[in-house]
Every structure is written in C-alpha cells, then in structure tokens.
Amino acid sequence: MKMEDQPASCKVVLAGPISRSLLLEVSEGLSNLRKKPLLVGFLANKDPAARLYADWTNKTCEENGFGFSLREVDREELEGHILAANQDGSVDGIIVYYPIFNSRQDQYLQQLIDIGKDVEGLSHQYIFNMYQNIRFLDEDKLQKSILPCTPLAIVKILEYLNVYSTILPYGNRLFGHTITVVNRSEVVGRPLAALLANDGASVYSVDVTGVQQFTRGEGIKKRRHEVVDKEGWALENCLPLSNVVISGVPGETFKIPTGLLKEGAVCINFSTEKNFGPEVKDRASIYVPAIGKVTITILLRNLLRMIQNRNHLSKSGNEMVQFLIPSPASPETFGPFVMLRQIKPKNARTKRELAKREPLTHENTKTALLLRGTTCSSLIQELISDINALKRPFSIRFTKKNEIHPFEDASSLEFFSQKNDASLLLFGSHSKKRPHCMTWVRCFGGQVLDMLETYVVKDTVRTLNQFKSDKCKVGLKPLLSFSGTQFESPVANQYTLAKSIFTDFFRGGESSTVDVEGLQLMINFASGEDAHDGSPAKIQMRCWRIITKRSGQKVPRIEVEEMGPRIDFTVGRTKEAESSVWKEALKKPKGTEAKVKKNIETDIVGDKIGRIHLGKQDLSDLQTRKMKGLKRVRDADIDEAPDDISIAGEADANSAEDVEIKRQRIA
C-alpha cells in the first residue's frame, strides 16, 4: 500500500455534527411547549468575539424555533435593563455577553440575573451545586441544576466521542482517564475541571500560576472532588500523562507543545485562537478545533430545561427561590436596592426559623462561621480551633474542605452566610503564594461587605494549649484594646479596617452594665511602625486572663496572665465596602435612638449633666440672712442701742430715727 493511501491517524471532528445530535433532544422538548420561548441577550461591549457569539445565537434560535432579542445597551445602564427583564413575564431566559467591566462588577451582574432565567448557569446556586456535585434542585430530583454552557458543551463533546464509558455507573464514567485543562478561569476552566473530576477523572488544571490536581480521591470514593496544589509542576509534566488535552488560552502566541502530547490523545480547543498547531494531527487520535455551535445548542438546552423546571414547580405547588426586586417604571429609574431571598415556608417550624432571620429592631449577637479551604495547614486549623473557643457560643465551625477563593469568587461564602445566618466568617487556607492565610469576612444582607486577608507569622505563634494557665469561661464578653498609631489614623487604611473587623468579630453581645467580676478576658491588638525596608507593620494579637484579688480596699487588685493564643499577623489583600452599601449597613431603624431629654446630656464618663434656666431675678426682693447681732433682747429699749452697730442700710446710717426694728418673737 502506498503512503498516500494509508488512512489518516487523526480524526478531525467538527462541532456541527455534535450540535445536530443535541438539537434533536431540544426539538423534542420544544414540541411539548405551548408558546415559543424568548431568549434576551444583552450586548454592552465592543468585543468582536462577543458580537460573533451573539450573531451565532440569533441564527441558531431562528433555525430551531426559539425567539431571540438582542439588546445593545450602554454598560452603565445594563444593570437596570437586567432588572427590567427579570420582571418581564414574556422573557424566558437572559444571557449577557461578557466581559463588560473586566472586574468584580461582572460577577455582580452575573448574580443579578433571576435564577429562573439564567441560561448560562452562573447564578450562585447553580455554581454551588456544580462544585458540590449536586445535580438536582429539589429533593424529588425532578428539577435539574443548570450547568455553565461552555464546560457542559465540552462534556457533551466527550460523551459524543465515547470518552465517557457507558458501562460504568452514571457519575463515574470518566474513571481511569487523565485529563489536562489549560485554563483556570472562574467562568470556564475551573468549572470544567470540577465537572470532569466529579465524573471520576483525574484532572490537571494548568494556568500561569501553576498546576492543581482535581480528583475524587483514590478509587473515586469521595462524593465530590478535592483540589491539591502540585508544587513544582508545569504543563510539561502533565501532557505526557494525559489521554485528553483541552485548551482555551486566549492568545495568538500560545501553542500546546505537540511533541509532549501522549500518542493517541484526544485534543479539544475551545479558545477563539488556535492553541494547537497543524502538527497535532500527527500525534492525536481525535482533534476538535472549535466548539462554538455546541455551546449555543447547550444554551438553548438550558433555556428549555429552565422552562421544564418551572412546569414541575407549578405542578407541585411550590415556589422557585428567586430574588425579589421592586419593579421600576423604566430601566433608568433604578436606585439602590437590596436583594432578598424569598422562601415559602412549608411548615410552622420553618416559618419560625425564617422569622428569626428577619431584620430586628435590636439584632441578636453576631454569629461567626469558621471554615477551611481545600489546602489548609495544621497551624491554621489549630488557630481556627482556638478562635472558635474564644467566640463560643456565638460561633459555628466547619471541618470539611471547601473549594473557595474569597477574593476571586465570594459567592460560596455568601451562600454559607445566608444558610447559617452568620454575618462574620473566618476562612483558613494555605498555599505557596499565600502561606498560613486567614481571611476575615463581614457580610451585610447576605452579601460580602468587606474582607481582610492576614498571614500568620509561624515562628511567633503559640496556641491555646501551649499555655498551661487557667482559661476563661465560655461566653464571656471580652475587653478589647488597640494600641498603636496605625489604628488611629484619620485616613482609612488596612489597619483601621483591621480594627473595625476585629472589633466586630470579638465584641460579643450588647451589655448595658459591666460586672467587674465577669470581666475576665482581655484581647489586645498592637501594631508598631513600618519597618525600615518598607514592609508593613505586624499586628500582634495577645489574649490575657484578668484576675481580681483582694487588696484590703473597695477596689480589688488587678493582675493579668497570658492565656493564648498568641498570633502575629502581616496584612495582605483587602476589600473595602462600597460607600453606598456601607452607608446602608450603618443605618439604624427608627425607634432605636434614645429619646432626647431637654437640657440633659451625658459626659464622656457617663455622668448626667443637667442645665437649669432661671428667669430674671429682682435683687431688691432678695431675703438676706438675719444675723445674730441684729437681734434685740425682749423689752430692751431701742434707744439704748449702741452707736457702733449699723442697723439700717449705709444710706440711712446717720439717722437712727428712720430705722424700724422688728423684734423676733421667742417661743
């Protein structure tokens, strides 16, 4: 046989045939609907890739019986238009073509879309279910959770290519496969790695910061995936081990090194650029150069699935969890608003629990939630345990690993905050880049208000158990003290933020009176000056037990004894609260202000000071004190009065005849 007659070693699979096989399922579901579904797309940027995606969406919708409306708006007005579409009953699904601001504002817009209309599956509930390997929204398993379009499109491509084994049980069908994903974005790369790992694969997630391995443990015995940092690994270490390579790097210069690919590997490109060179066909067994058409088909499939979920809800009589936002007259009239999670209680117990979480005139003591990341050092775990001991009974501690990156995506923290009614969170993690990290988080209205990242100085730490002294009782209100000019800066900085967060975290419940005997715990935070090399000052946390002893006087003699933990922090990243949200958080409900009493005020010590206003006084009617020297003996003759005694005023002193003396009656 001649060389040119030999069959090609690589099969190039285009997205079109895969898309058509999925459209058959979509068409069957569409035929059962009474009206044509309407998908609304918002385009608020000049990105040519976003424009191309919108045009493909429009074409696919028209060809398959779906309605599509592309609305080009200014990005500053996008928020109002999304809210209006949420309230529009004729709109079945919403898609926003990102990026818009290329910042956390984009994540805010993702959470703004009604969960019942989010065809991209980027709402927090969908993301949480995906990472936790929860595949349904209800206990009856009738409503399927929506998955992000691009990661799900790649999963469907792997199913089409028979990479998924149909012999193995559902959920384990990638067991035995090693997959490399070259992209770890929060929109595509990380969700894709989680999906593949949850289906049983061993996944290497590669980006510029390094390599992470996503697995369900040895023998896929765990219910959901876990993540491990592969120290010292790079793309070159992953490619020879992988029988599937998926790349989505948005750069013209980046190319997968073909020589490192495992022979017979399946290669998939989901970037708008070609991450694989033409020589990939000499090494791979299957090559998928683009996935765009499959992604749009998944978009329509998600839209159809949400309509089916709503139909299941209407039949069961339940209500979908949704965000209730006031309807404006027009999209431009939106002002500040608060997103509230509305749940219909099914029984009296649920109703009572929900009533406890409603806003109160006098709020309960803030609860702190302490949790750890997928990688967390033993030191941080011990310190979290110590802080939990200081906070009890107003603390909840989770010991399981959580795939959370607070500064990249805080949606999971917000979910835990709402689920556990905890407005304070402490998240512990550890990595080579951020060793022994403790992230302090405050929430308001179920949303992250501000965050402070601190790194523990390992050499100076002493835990609670390392101090052999007696410990304080549970539930005591501590005495907080802050020493250092950094905390008193008139300009807001990372240290003033630390003071505010630490005060909120450790203050305990409100108290109108202070019992000296009950004041047994003091927590001191100290900061020095910045070092000469420019490194920021450390924050030193010390905990003392206050001991009162007899002194022979009313005031007892005070002694302090360090009880631990002893921690030194260096401050890392911070996220300050937005001014409008901060102002809203500081509002006090009506009726909580003390009634102002006229002319009464309290000084800094707490003493009341009263002010009395007197009218104009007439001194002529002033009654002076009667002097003993002016009294006369009974029956004494007035004329015998000594000459040197002045009886009347100075003006009449020379005329004794003009003076009238009234004798005092003696009983």
XYZ file of C-alpha atoms in Angstrom:
667
model
C 0.000 0.000 0.000
C 1.332 3.418 -0.899
C 1.930 6.023 1.805
C -0.739 8.365 0.477
C -3.309 5.518 0.521
C -2.865 4.888 4.269
C -5.749 6.165 6.424
C -5.101 9.311 8.453
C -4.135 8.613 12.059
C -6.178 11.560 13.375
C -9.921 12.107 13.064
C -10.949 15.792 12.928
C -14.419 16.194 14.431
C -16.275 19.421 13.753
C -18.824 20.984 16.108
C -21.666 20.873 13.554
C -22.492 17.131 13.691
C -22.250 17.119 17.507
C -24.579 20.120 17.668
C -27.149 18.488 15.395
C -27.341 15.396 17.597
C -28.107 17.600 20.619
C -30.659 19.666 18.680
C -32.826 16.560 18.249
C -33.304 16.468 22.033
C -34.030 20.218 22.073
C -36.579 19.948 19.243
C -38.428 17.156 21.024
C -38.731 19.238 24.196
C -39.743 22.332 22.229
C -42.666 20.497 20.630
C -44.245 19.998 24.070
C -44.377 23.751 24.825
C -47.425 25.920 24.194
C -45.517 29.053 23.150
C -42.194 29.929 21.587
C -39.537 30.543 24.282
C -37.974 34.021 24.248
C -34.265 34.465 24.948
C -32.993 38.010 25.552
C -29.316 38.817 25.009
C -27.563 41.948 26.306
C -24.520 43.239 24.432
C -22.720 46.084 26.231
C -19.190 45.904 24.796
C -17.280 46.187 21.527
C -15.637 42.766 21.771
C -15.752 41.114 18.307
C -15.873 37.648 19.892
C -18.964 38.657 21.906
C -20.580 40.057 18.742
C -19.850 36.811 16.877
C -21.309 34.764 19.736
C -24.473 36.919 19.685
C -24.875 36.512 15.919
C -24.491 32.726 16.173
C -27.052 32.650 18.976
C -29.526 34.626 16.869
C -29.056 32.347 13.865
C -29.398 29.123 15.884
C -32.544 30.380 17.653
C -34.225 31.303 14.352
C -33.375 27.948 12.793
C -34.771 25.953 15.710
C -37.978 27.795 16.618
C -36.740 29.914 19.533
C -37.332 33.648 19.855
C -34.247 35.819 20.332
C -33.968 39.542 21.075
C -30.520 41.162 21.081
C -30.493 44.399 23.078
C -27.416 46.598 22.715
C -27.156 48.888 25.746
C -24.600 51.105 27.439
C -22.761 49.239 30.165
C -23.694 51.874 32.765
C -27.389 51.182 32.064
C -27.062 47.386 31.831
C -28.000 46.811 35.477
C -31.392 48.483 35.064
C -32.154 46.592 31.853
C -31.362 43.237 33.503
C -33.678 44.024 36.400
C -36.445 45.009 33.999
C -36.017 41.726 32.071
C -36.228 39.819 35.385
C -39.689 41.281 35.933
C -40.846 40.801 32.320
C -43.089 37.718 32.209
C -42.612 37.321 28.452
C -38.855 36.751 28.852
C -37.923 33.101 29.468
C -34.130 33.405 29.531
C -31.387 36.037 29.810
C -27.811 35.964 28.554
C -25.174 38.691 28.965
C -22.173 38.719 26.640
C -19.084 39.261 28.799
C -16.713 40.898 29.525
C -18.421 44.158 30.499
C -16.208 45.865 33.102
C -13.463 43.219 33.375
C -13.718 43.441 37.182
C -15.780 42.133 40.098
C -18.618 44.220 38.695
C -19.075 41.454 36.109
C -19.567 38.909 38.918
C -22.150 41.224 40.448
C -24.032 41.322 37.138
C -23.943 37.513 36.965
C -25.689 37.277 40.333
C -28.204 39.958 39.329
C -29.987 37.720 36.813
C -33.064 35.906 38.097
C -32.113 32.310 38.913
C -35.143 31.142 36.904
C -33.875 32.928 33.766
C -30.101 32.386 33.999
C -29.443 30.217 30.936
C -25.665 30.468 31.412
C -25.844 28.800 34.839
C -23.697 31.465 36.535
C -26.015 32.183 39.493
C -24.619 31.274 42.876
C -26.997 28.355 43.492
C -26.026 26.706 40.199
C -22.290 27.252 40.781
C -22.528 25.885 44.308
C -24.373 22.763 43.120
C -21.789 22.202 40.408
C -18.796 22.333 42.774
C -20.573 20.246 45.425
C -21.613 17.664 42.781
C -25.315 18.271 43.474
C -27.214 17.547 40.269
C -30.785 18.466 41.215
C -32.501 21.498 42.738
C -35.155 19.573 44.670
C -35.338 16.518 46.907
C -37.639 14.707 44.462
C -34.946 15.016 41.747
C -37.320 16.454 39.175
C -35.582 19.800 38.593
C -32.097 19.510 37.159
C -29.494 22.067 38.150
C -28.267 24.278 35.302
C -24.586 23.998 34.341
C -22.428 26.675 32.620
C -22.714 26.435 28.843
C -19.098 26.092 27.697
C -17.987 23.496 30.317
C -21.142 21.453 29.662
C -20.564 21.696 25.901
C -17.118 20.120 26.336
C -18.614 17.365 28.491
C -21.176 16.625 25.749
C -18.388 16.524 23.155
C -16.501 13.949 25.256
C -19.706 11.898 25.515
C -20.125 12.088 21.719
C -16.523 10.895 21.268
C -17.199 7.931 23.626
C -14.568 9.105 26.093
C -17.277 8.608 28.705
C -17.700 4.896 29.361
C -21.361 3.836 29.181
C -20.561 0.584 31.029
C -19.677 2.367 34.281
C -22.451 3.808 36.502
C -23.613 7.376 35.937
C -21.249 9.793 37.708
C -18.179 7.515 37.421
C -17.902 7.272 33.656
C -14.552 9.080 33.361
C -12.837 6.813 35.881
C -9.382 5.849 34.609
C -8.939 8.934 32.395
C -6.298 11.603 32.961
C -7.238 14.997 31.523
C -5.300 18.265 31.265
C -7.250 21.537 31.098
C -5.110 24.520 30.097
C -7.250 27.326 31.527
C -8.418 28.000 35.084
C -10.780 30.930 34.676
C -13.775 31.120 37.003
C -16.158 31.038 34.014
C -14.820 28.034 32.053
C -11.559 26.447 33.215
C -12.191 25.814 36.906
C -15.850 24.717 36.466
C -14.774 22.352 33.665
C -12.082 20.752 35.847
C -14.614 20.310 38.650
C -17.195 18.700 36.337
C -14.695 16.240 34.885
C -13.303 15.345 38.314
C -16.803 14.830 39.703
C -17.364 12.329 36.882
C -14.334 10.308 38.017
C -11.405 11.711 36.014
C -8.024 12.817 37.340
C -7.729 16.384 36.063
C -4.669 18.626 35.887
C -5.708 22.282 35.792
C -2.929 24.462 34.359
C -2.579 28.235 34.281
C 0.196 30.809 34.681
C 0.253 30.391 38.487
C 0.927 26.656 38.432
C -0.802 23.258 38.367
C -3.664 21.964 40.503
C -4.993 18.402 40.508
C -8.752 17.801 40.764
C -9.749 14.263 41.831
C -12.327 12.387 43.901
C -9.570 10.667 45.830
C -8.110 7.226 45.450
C -10.660 4.872 43.909
C -13.090 7.838 43.470
C -14.535 7.051 46.897
C -15.400 10.664 47.700
C -18.712 12.195 46.704
C -17.175 15.399 45.302
C -13.804 16.477 44.012
C -10.909 17.831 46.032
C -8.045 20.043 44.865
C -4.319 19.637 45.538
C -1.572 22.059 44.504
C 1.177 20.316 42.516
C 4.265 22.158 43.702
C 6.942 22.487 41.033
C 4.763 21.072 38.259
C 4.236 22.712 34.879
C 2.427 21.948 31.620
C 5.370 19.784 30.505
C 4.738 17.394 33.417
C 1.017 16.980 32.677
C 0.846 16.451 28.903
C 2.693 13.086 28.716
C 0.292 11.644 31.338
C -2.965 12.822 29.745
C -5.108 10.958 27.240
C -7.351 14.054 26.882
C -6.000 17.612 26.476
C -8.390 20.589 26.490
C -7.052 24.098 25.885
C -8.645 27.542 25.939
C -5.891 30.171 26.174
C -6.959 33.474 24.545
C -3.636 34.296 22.909
C -2.254 34.048 19.394
C 1.270 33.153 20.501
C 0.361 30.291 22.836
C 0.639 26.773 21.372
C 0.450 23.371 23.016
C 3.838 21.662 22.544
C 2.830 18.825 20.233
C 5.924 16.734 20.965
C 4.845 16.312 24.604
C 1.374 15.027 23.761
C 0.641 11.393 24.545
C 0.185 9.381 21.363
C -3.492 8.883 20.571
C -4.643 11.694 22.861
C -7.985 13.456 22.315
C -7.391 17.204 21.811
C -10.112 19.858 22.103
C -9.684 23.584 21.515
C -12.313 25.958 22.979
C -10.401 29.216 22.515
C -11.141 31.692 19.738
C -7.432 31.266 18.868
C -5.855 28.038 17.669
C -3.978 26.621 20.669
C -2.925 23.511 18.711
C -0.639 23.651 15.707
C -1.381 21.771 12.456
C 1.106 19.056 13.504
C -1.326 17.944 16.240
C -2.948 15.639 13.676
C 0.240 13.573 13.600
C 0.050 12.907 17.331
C -3.611 12.948 18.372
C -6.261 10.366 17.599
C -9.161 12.852 17.660
C -8.980 16.629 17.278
C -11.887 19.074 17.821
C -10.765 22.519 16.558
C -13.778 24.552 17.806
C -16.879 24.097 19.966
C -18.940 27.279 19.319
C -22.001 25.636 17.771
C -22.224 23.079 20.567
C -22.070 25.863 23.180
C -25.040 27.667 21.597
C -27.026 24.424 21.455
C -26.347 23.893 25.169
C -27.615 27.455 25.706
C -30.968 26.516 24.131
C -30.992 23.232 26.054
C -30.540 25.143 29.328
C -33.373 27.507 28.367
C -35.656 24.557 27.690
C -34.631 22.890 30.964
C -35.492 26.013 32.994
C -38.966 26.117 31.456
C -39.381 22.436 32.352
C -38.245 23.172 35.920
C -40.873 25.911 36.198
C -43.536 23.463 34.961
C -42.531 20.943 37.648
C -42.769 23.705 40.252
C -46.243 24.755 39.158
C -47.446 21.134 39.329
C -46.015 20.588 42.815
C -47.414 23.882 44.124
C -44.023 25.133 45.365
C -42.395 28.417 44.541
C -38.980 28.830 42.987
C -36.360 30.587 45.065
C -35.982 33.964 43.447
C -34.658 37.448 44.041
C -37.418 39.946 44.718
C -36.587 43.388 43.354
C -39.051 46.281 43.041
C -40.279 46.928 39.519
C -39.426 50.422 38.270
C -41.325 52.487 35.743
C -38.342 52.328 33.416
C -34.858 50.800 33.490
C -33.292 54.210 34.062
C -35.145 54.814 37.326
C -33.353 52.168 39.353
C -31.718 53.363 42.534
C -30.162 51.479 45.452
C -31.908 48.216 46.226
C -31.499 45.202 48.464
C -31.733 41.635 47.149
C -33.805 39.420 49.429
C -34.088 35.648 49.219
C -37.756 34.734 49.401
C -38.677 31.216 50.535
C -42.204 29.964 51.129
C -42.282 28.100 54.470
C -43.737 24.596 54.272
C -44.490 24.165 57.993
C -44.681 26.074 61.273
C -41.126 25.216 62.267
C -39.694 26.621 59.046
C -41.847 29.704 59.476
C -40.439 30.283 62.976
C -36.865 29.829 61.756
C -37.395 32.310 58.926
C -38.957 34.787 61.349
C -35.805 34.639 63.472
C -33.729 35.691 60.457
C -35.849 38.701 59.596
C -34.435 42.172 60.366
C -34.951 43.071 64.024
C -35.033 46.403 65.823
C -32.438 45.037 68.241
C -30.294 42.500 66.411
C -29.032 39.310 68.019
C -25.371 38.767 68.780
C -23.462 38.223 65.544
C -22.540 34.627 64.808
C -19.150 33.771 63.320
C -18.675 30.918 60.851
C -15.194 29.362 60.765
C -14.249 27.175 57.800
C -11.213 25.954 55.891
C -10.157 25.664 52.269
C -9.066 22.615 50.336
C -5.465 23.227 51.370
C -5.090 24.376 54.971
C -2.014 23.957 57.178
C -2.260 22.261 60.577
C -1.170 25.546 62.195
C -4.143 27.435 60.748
C -6.509 24.638 61.765
C -5.270 24.864 65.376
C -5.642 28.658 65.391
C -9.171 28.410 63.977
C -9.960 25.982 66.799
C -8.563 28.477 69.349
C -10.570 31.390 67.945
C -13.636 29.166 67.980
C -13.004 28.617 71.717
C -12.841 32.393 72.269
C -16.052 33.014 70.311
C -18.253 30.251 71.744
C -21.244 30.028 71.939
C -21.567 32.550 69.085
C -19.579 30.528 66.553
C -20.019 27.661 64.109
C -17.053 25.633 62.887
C -16.928 23.596 59.669
C -14.184 20.987 59.409
C -14.723 19.798 55.832
C -12.703 21.179 52.924
C -14.290 23.878 50.776
C -13.246 24.918 47.281
C -13.409 28.677 47.948
C -11.284 31.590 46.744
C -12.701 34.602 48.640
C -11.170 37.414 46.591
C -11.839 35.725 43.240
C -15.366 34.447 43.901
C -17.086 35.059 47.234
C -20.411 33.521 46.201
C -19.833 30.370 48.285
C -19.085 32.453 51.371
C -22.292 34.407 50.800
C -24.222 31.150 50.500
C -22.785 29.840 53.785
C -23.526 33.191 55.430
C -27.177 33.069 54.409
C -27.586 29.360 55.150
C -26.187 29.637 58.695
C -27.372 33.179 59.478
C -23.751 34.180 60.156
C -22.588 37.680 59.267
C -18.950 37.054 60.302
C -16.711 34.488 58.607
C -13.132 33.344 59.097
C -11.626 31.343 56.230
C -8.321 29.492 56.644
C -6.124 28.378 53.757
C -2.510 27.725 52.860
C -0.531 27.868 49.623
C 2.978 28.611 48.496
C 1.984 32.087 47.363
C -0.127 32.877 50.460
C 1.177 30.756 53.365
C -0.831 30.347 56.587
C -3.577 32.658 55.417
C -6.603 33.743 57.473
C -9.277 35.774 55.659
C -11.696 37.763 57.846
C -15.037 38.483 56.168
C -18.043 40.610 57.145
C -21.396 40.254 55.420
C -24.401 42.527 55.195
C -27.740 41.371 53.855
C -26.249 38.026 52.843
C -23.616 39.708 50.656
C -19.912 40.240 51.380
C -19.374 43.710 52.859
C -15.585 43.818 53.290
C -12.649 41.432 53.676
C -9.204 41.426 55.261
C -6.502 38.890 54.408
C -3.837 38.226 57.049
C -0.815 35.925 57.014
C 0.246 34.292 60.276
C 3.931 34.557 61.224
C 4.633 30.922 62.031
C 7.724 31.422 64.229
C 5.933 33.529 66.879
C 2.704 31.521 67.218
C 1.674 29.893 70.489
C -1.643 28.117 70.579
C -4.143 27.966 73.432
C -2.950 24.516 74.540
C 0.672 25.659 74.769
C -0.249 27.969 77.664
C -0.673 25.904 80.839
C -2.511 28.679 82.693
C -6.224 28.571 83.527
C -8.639 29.514 80.781
C -11.658 31.815 80.843
C -15.216 30.561 80.970
C -17.298 30.228 77.809
C -19.443 33.147 76.657
C -17.591 35.998 78.393
C -17.650 39.460 76.863
C -14.003 40.457 76.299
C -12.296 43.757 76.933
C -10.814 44.853 73.607
C -7.852 47.205 73.404
C -5.948 48.554 70.394
C -2.537 50.120 70.822
C -0.587 51.784 68.056
C -0.871 54.909 65.954
C -1.725 52.826 62.882
C -5.170 52.026 64.305
C -5.951 55.700 64.993
C -5.141 57.034 61.522
C -7.692 59.645 60.336
C -7.302 58.236 56.817
C -8.875 54.829 56.188
C -6.222 52.151 55.646
C -5.702 48.442 56.160
C -5.128 48.899 59.903
C -8.302 50.893 60.505
C -10.143 48.195 58.545
C -8.493 45.540 60.737
C -9.571 47.395 63.890
C -13.162 47.606 62.658
C -13.329 43.918 61.669
C -11.626 42.639 64.840
C -13.947 44.747 66.989
C -16.999 43.323 65.242
C -15.630 39.788 65.423
C -14.748 39.639 69.132
C -17.061 42.185 70.775
C -19.730 39.695 71.840
C -23.250 40.641 72.804
C -24.559 44.050 73.804
C -24.487 44.833 77.529
C -25.897 47.809 79.405
C -23.897 47.170 82.601
C -20.441 45.791 83.335
C -19.710 43.429 86.218
C -16.088 43.669 87.317
C -16.109 40.026 88.417
C -17.345 38.962 84.978
C -14.632 40.928 83.152
C -12.110 38.112 82.887
C -10.873 38.247 79.281
C -8.834 40.948 77.558
C -7.801 40.779 73.894
C -5.127 43.262 72.867
C -4.153 44.165 69.303
C -0.907 46.106 68.913
C 0.838 47.493 65.855
C 4.217 49.138 65.592
C 5.665 51.326 62.893
C 6.548 50.219 59.375
C 9.954 48.571 59.050
C 12.925 50.388 57.515
C 12.801 48.129 54.465
C 9.257 49.329 53.720
C 7.458 46.193 54.881
C 4.188 46.966 56.711
C 3.941 46.742 60.481
C 2.750 43.485 62.023
C -0.425 43.180 64.080
C 0.161 41.370 67.361
C -2.800 39.635 68.994
C -2.496 38.727 72.667
C -5.161 37.245 74.960
C -4.991 37.798 78.726
C -6.980 36.430 81.639
C -7.895 39.173 84.119
C -7.570 38.111 87.761
C -9.071 40.134 90.632
C -7.547 39.722 94.109
C -8.217 41.226 97.491
C -6.445 44.474 98.185
C -7.894 45.454 101.560
C -9.817 48.258 99.886
C -13.021 48.608 97.908
C -11.146 48.429 94.600
C -9.636 44.951 94.018
C -6.069 44.401 92.901
C -5.905 43.502 89.195
C -3.453 41.036 87.679
C -3.274 39.736 84.107
C -1.984 36.392 82.899
C -1.483 35.452 79.243
C -3.716 32.520 78.272
C -3.296 32.379 74.475
C -3.492 32.207 71.605
C -0.546 34.438 70.678
C -0.605 35.406 66.996
C 1.364 37.862 64.847
C -0.242 38.882 61.556
C 1.016 40.561 58.427
C -1.715 42.206 56.387
C -2.327 41.038 52.809
C -5.136 41.877 50.410
C -8.146 43.906 51.480
C -11.595 44.587 50.065
C -13.275 47.687 51.410
C -17.012 48.153 51.475
C -18.619 50.260 48.778
C -19.685 53.642 50.123
C -23.391 53.176 49.354
C -23.501 49.701 50.941
C -21.503 50.915 53.958
C -23.955 53.766 54.464
C -26.844 51.307 54.256
C -25.157 48.985 56.772
C -24.747 51.805 59.313
C -28.411 52.813 59.210
C -30.316 52.440 62.449
C -34.017 51.557 62.454
C -36.469 54.083 63.756
C -37.245 53.708 67.418
C -33.754 52.619 68.461
C -32.474 56.156 69.089
C -32.639 57.248 72.705
C -35.213 59.959 73.329
C -33.515 63.284 73.771
C -34.369 64.888 77.095
C -34.256 68.622 77.051
C -31.315 70.225 78.900
C -29.903 66.816 79.967
C -26.747 65.357 78.486
C -24.203 62.687 79.358
C -20.476 63.366 79.503
C -17.704 61.033 78.346
C -17.549 59.300 81.723
C -21.269 58.552 81.702
C -22.429 61.109 84.270
C -25.609 63.033 83.612
C -25.343 66.793 83.456
C -28.466 68.949 83.792
C -28.868 72.555 82.725
C -31.361 74.794 84.576
C -32.615 78.031 83.055
C -33.722 80.760 85.555
C -35.770 83.817 84.848
C -34.658 87.397 85.519
C -34.178 87.938 89.273
C -35.142 91.059 91.253
C -32.417 91.530 93.842
C -34.474 94.056 95.775
C -36.745 91.267 96.992
C -33.833 89.079 97.971
C -34.166 87.782 101.532
C -30.818 88.051 103.228
C -29.744 86.017 106.180
C -30.632 87.506 109.584
C -27.511 87.987 111.637
C -27.445 87.167 115.324
C -26.003 90.582 116.121
C -29.170 92.253 114.880
C -31.408 90.518 117.406
C -32.609 92.555 120.492
C -33.327 91.312 123.946
C -37.050 91.285 124.840
C -38.232 94.617 126.394
C -34.949 96.305 125.621
C -35.260 99.946 124.773
C -34.479 100.643 121.201
C -32.945 103.978 122.137
C -30.248 102.228 124.208
C -28.792 100.533 121.204
C -25.043 101.061 120.925
C -23.921 103.715 118.485
C -21.357 101.460 116.757
C -23.957 98.976 115.478
C -25.270 99.680 111.997
C -28.909 98.732 111.986
C -30.124 100.048 108.680
C -28.532 100.472 105.237
C -25.478 102.667 104.591
C -27.634 105.422 103.140
C -29.577 105.832 106.399
C -26.788 105.012 108.836
C -26.723 108.524 110.319
C -30.431 108.594 111.037
C -31.406 106.089 113.736
C -34.896 107.532 113.854
C -35.672 106.242 110.345
C -34.882 102.616 111.281
C -37.652 100.255 112.245
C -36.544 97.176 114.116
C -38.793 94.144 114.295
C -38.258 92.066 117.344
C -38.162 88.329 116.976
C -40.822 86.514 118.938
C -39.331 83.982 121.288
C -41.466 80.980 121.984
